[in-house]
Coordinates of C-alpha atoms in Angstrom, one line a residue:
Chain A
X16 CA 0.0 0.0 0.0
X17 CA 1.4 3.3 -1.0
X18 CA 2.0 5.6 1.9
X19 CA 3.0 8.7 -0.2
X20 CA 0.9 9.4 -3.2
X21 CA 1.4 11.8 -6.0
X22 CA -1.7 11.4 -8.1
X23 CA -0.7 13.5 -11.1
X24 CA 2.0 11.8 -13.2
X25 CA 2.5 14.9 -15.2
X26 CA 1.6 18.6 -15.1
X27 CA 2.0 21.2 -17.8
X28 CA 2.3 24.9 -16.8
X29 CA 3.0 28.0 -18.8
X30 CA 6.2 29.9 -18.1
X31 CA 5.7 32.7 -15.6
X32 CA 2.6 31.1 -14.0
X33 CA 2.3 29.2 -10.8
X34 CA 3.0 25.5 -10.6
X35 CA 1.3 23.5 -7.9
X36 CA 2.3 20.0 -7.2
X37 CA 0.3 17.9 -4.8
X38 CA 1.1 15.0 -2.4
X39 CA -0.9 13.0 0.0
X40 CA 0.2 10.6 2.7
X41 CA -1.5 8.0 4.8
X42 CA 1.0 7.3 7.6
X43 CA 0.3 9.6 10.6
X44 CA 3.8 8.8 12.0
X45 CA 5.4 10.8 9.2
X46 CA 6.6 14.1 10.7
X47 CA 9.1 15.4 8.1
X48 CA 8.4 16.0 4.5
X49 CA 10.7 16.9 1.6
X50 CA 10.5 17.7 -2.1
X51 CA 13.2 16.5 -4.5
X52 CA 13.7 17.5 -8.1
X53 CA 15.2 15.1 -10.6
X54 CA 16.6 15.7 -14.1
X55 CA 17.2 12.8 -16.5
X56 CA 20.5 10.9 -15.9
X57 CA 21.0 12.7 -12.5
X58 CA 20.2 11.8 -8.9
X59 CA 17.4 13.6 -7.1
X60 CA 18.4 16.9 -5.6
X61 CA 16.9 18.3 -2.4
X62 CA 14.6 21.3 -2.9
X63 CA 12.7 22.2 0.2
X64 CA 11.4 20.5 3.4
X65 CA 8.9 21.1 6.1
X66 CA 8.5 19.7 9.6
X67 CA 5.1 18.7 10.9
X68 CA 5.2 21.5 13.5
X69 CA 4.9 24.0 10.7
X70 CA 2.3 24.6 8.0
X71 CA 4.4 26.6 5.6
X72 CA 8.0 26.9 4.5
X73 CA 9.3 29.3 1.9
X74 CA 12.6 29.4 0.0
X75 CA 12.7 31.9 -2.9
X76 CA 10.3 30.8 -5.6
X77 CA 9.4 27.6 -3.7
X78 CA 6.9 27.3 -1.0
X79 CA 5.7 24.1 0.6
X80 CA 2.3 23.9 2.5
X81 CA 1.4 21.2 4.9
X82 CA -2.2 20.4 6.0
X83 CA -1.8 17.7 8.7
X84 CA -5.5 17.2 9.2
X85 CA -5.9 16.3 5.5
X86 CA -2.5 14.6 5.3
X87 CA -1.8 16.7 2.3
X88 CA 1.1 18.8 1.2
X89 CA 1.8 20.9 -1.8
X90 CA 4.7 22.6 -3.5
X91 CA 4.2 26.0 -5.2
X92 CA 6.6 27.3 -7.7
X93 CA 6.1 30.9 -8.7
X94 CA 6.9 32.1 -11.2
X95 CA 7.6 28.9 -13.1
X96 CA 10.7 28.9 -15.3
X97 CA 11.9 26.6 -18.1
X98 CA 14.6 25.2 -15.9
X99 CA 11.9 24.0 -13.5
X100 CA 11.0 21.3 -16.0
X101 CA 11.8 18.0 -14.2
X102 CA 10.3 15.2 -12.2
X103 CA 9.4 16.2 -8.6
X104 CA 9.3 13.7 -5.9
X105 CA 7.5 14.1 -2.6
X106 CA 9.1 12.2 0.3
X107 CA 8.3 11.6 3.9
X108 CA 10.2 10.5 7.0
X109 CA 9.1 9.3 10.4
X110 CA 12.2 10.7 12.0
X111 CA 12.6 14.4 11.7
X112 CA 15.9 14.0 13.5
X113 CA 17.7 12.5 10.6
X114 CA 15.6 10.3 8.3
X115 CA 17.1 7.3 10.0
X116 CA 14.8 4.8 8.3
X117 CA 15.2 6.3 5.0
X118 CA 12.6 8.2 3.0
X119 CA 9.3 7.0 1.6
X120 CA 8.9 8.5 -1.8
X121 CA 5.9 9.1 -4.0
X122 CA 6.0 8.1 -7.7
X123 CA 6.8 11.6 -8.9
X124 CA 5.2 14.2 -11.0
X125 CA 6.7 15.3 -14.3
X126 CA 6.4 19.1 -14.5
X127 CA 6.7 20.6 -18.0
X128 CA 7.0 24.3 -18.3
X129 CA 5.7 25.6 -21.6
X130 CA 7.3 28.7 -23.1
Chain B
X271 CA 34.0 17.3 -7.3
X272 CA 30.7 15.6 -6.6
X273 CA 29.9 15.0 -2.9
X274 CA 28.4 11.5 -3.6
X275 CA 29.9 9.4 -6.3
X276 CA 28.7 6.0 -7.7
X277 CA 30.5 3.5 -9.8
X278 CA 29.9 2.2 -12.3
X279 CA 27.4 4.6 -13.9
X280 CA 26.1 2.0 -16.3
X281 CA 26.4 -1.8 -16.2
X282 CA 25.0 -4.6 -18.3
X283 CA 25.3 -8.1 -16.8
X284 CA 23.9 -11.5 -17.3
X285 CA 21.5 -13.5 -15.1
X286 CA 23.2 -15.3 -12.3
X287 CA 26.3 -13.1 -12.2
X288 CA 27.5 -11.4 -9.0
X289 CA 27.8 -7.6 -9.2
X290 CA 28.8 -4.9 -6.9
X291 CA 27.8 -1.2 -7.0
X292 CA 30.0 1.2 -5.1
X293 CA 29.2 4.5 -3.4
X294 CA 31.6 7.0 -1.9
X295 CA 30.9 10.3 -0.1
X296 CA 32.9 13.3 0.9
X297 CA 30.2 15.0 3.0
X298 CA 31.3 13.4 6.3
X299 CA 27.8 12.0 6.9
X300 CA 27.4 8.9 9.1
X301 CA 24.2 7.8 7.4
X302 CA 24.1 6.1 4.0
X303 CA 21.3 4.6 2.0
X304 CA 20.7 2.5 -1.2
X305 CA 17.5 3.0 -3.2
X306 CA 16.3 1.6 -6.5
X307 CA 14.1 3.4 -8.9
X308 CA 11.8 1.6 -11.4
X309 CA 9.7 3.4 -14.0
X310 CA 6.5 4.7 -12.5
X311 CA 7.4 3.5 -9.0
X312 CA 9.5 6.3 -7.4
X313 CA 12.4 5.3 -5.2
X314 CA 12.3 2.4 -2.8
X315 CA 14.7 1.8 0.1
X316 CA 16.9 -1.3 -0.1
X317 CA 19.3 -0.9 2.8
X318 CA 20.6 1.8 5.1
X319 CA 23.4 2.2 7.5
X320 CA 23.8 4.6 10.5
X321 CA 27.5 4.0 10.8
X322 CA 30.2 1.4 10.0
X323 CA 28.9 -1.1 12.5
X324 CA 25.2 -0.6 11.8
X325 CA 23.3 -2.1 8.8
X326 CA 19.6 -2.2 8.4
X327 CA 17.2 -3.7 5.8
X328 CA 14.9 -1.5 4.0
X329 CA 11.6 -2.1 2.2
X330 CA 13.0 -4.3 -0.6
X331 CA 16.3 -6.0 0.7
X332 CA 15.7 -9.5 -0.7
X333 CA 18.3 -10.4 -3.3
X334 CA 20.7 -7.7 -2.1
X335 CA 23.5 -7.4 0.4
X336 CA 25.6 -4.4 1.5
X337 CA 28.9 -3.6 3.1
X338 CA 29.9 -0.5 4.9
X339 CA 33.7 -0.5 4.5
X340 CA 34.3 2.9 6.0
X341 CA 32.3 6.0 7.0
X342 CA 32.7 7.2 3.4
X343 CA 32.0 4.0 1.5
X344 CA 28.8 1.9 1.2
X345 CA 28.6 -0.9 -1.5
X346 CA 25.6 -2.8 -2.7
X347 CA 25.9 -6.4 -4.0
X348 CA 23.6 -8.5 -6.1
X349 CA 24.8 -12.1 -5.3
X350 CA 23.0 -13.6 -8.3
X351 CA 21.5 -11.0 -10.5
X352 CA 18.1 -11.6 -12.1
X353 CA 16.3 -9.6 -14.8
X354 CA 13.8 -7.9 -12.4
X355 CA 16.7 -6.3 -10.7
X356 CA 17.1 -4.1 -13.8
X357 CA 16.7 -0.6 -12.5
X358 CA 18.3 2.7 -11.6
X359 CA 20.2 2.5 -8.3
X360 CA 20.9 5.5 -6.1
X361 CA 23.1 5.9 -3.1
X362 CA 22.3 8.7 -0.6
X363 CA 23.8 10.2 2.6
X364 CA 22.3 12.3 5.3
X365 CA 23.2 14.0 8.6
X366 CA 20.9 14.7 11.5
X367 CA 18.8 17.2 9.6
X368 CA 17.1 14.6 7.5
X369 CA 17.8 15.9 4.0
X370 CA 19.4 13.2 1.9
X371 CA 22.0 13.9 -0.7
X372 CA 21.9 11.5 -3.7
X373 CA 24.6 10.3 -6.1
X374 CA 24.1 10.4 -9.9
X375 CA 22.8 6.8 -10.0
X376 CA 23.9 3.5 -11.6
X377 CA 21.8 2.1 -14.5
X378 CA 21.9 -1.7 -14.2
X379 CA 20.6 -4.0 -16.8
X380 CA 20.3 -7.7 -16.2
X381 CA 19.8 -9.8 -19.4

């Protein structure tokens, strides 16, 4: 059973507009959430994270929102740029002190930024 | 230089062969991980290690073994490769913060 779900395999957004990527989770023990970005032929790179004690974390063009009651988080990218085209993975950990058990990943969303 | 390196980057092997994938890191992290990625399935955890004396199985450890030779080195072995182990393999490291840093991946094909 999938504990981290990204229900949109792909998303197309026009350059300059807002991209919103969604993620749902089922395990209430998760308390640390991360977004990774992956280009072809490269490993995932860390983008932004949020602890369960917060509901929002912002870093430049990237903002992650967490709704614990709905077990839902989203990544907002604004404005979207061509270099943002990549696969985005949502990940969760039950150990905010270090991801000791590894991360549980969603299947990813392929974001395509249209010129 | 990359913080997390993996060798080889690509490998084609035959069913039944033993193969080792190697990972080295210069980040000074104690924790290291091996994941595999299959199309449409995201990344799944194979093994993880807190330090040289600590090895733990992940979600899909069957058919794999690991060795933590030093703080900076963590290798993954397939004792007898089978075709459904064809995948992308990623090594990762982390410190207490939880963010994991990934290597570039090894594309393994078992024929």
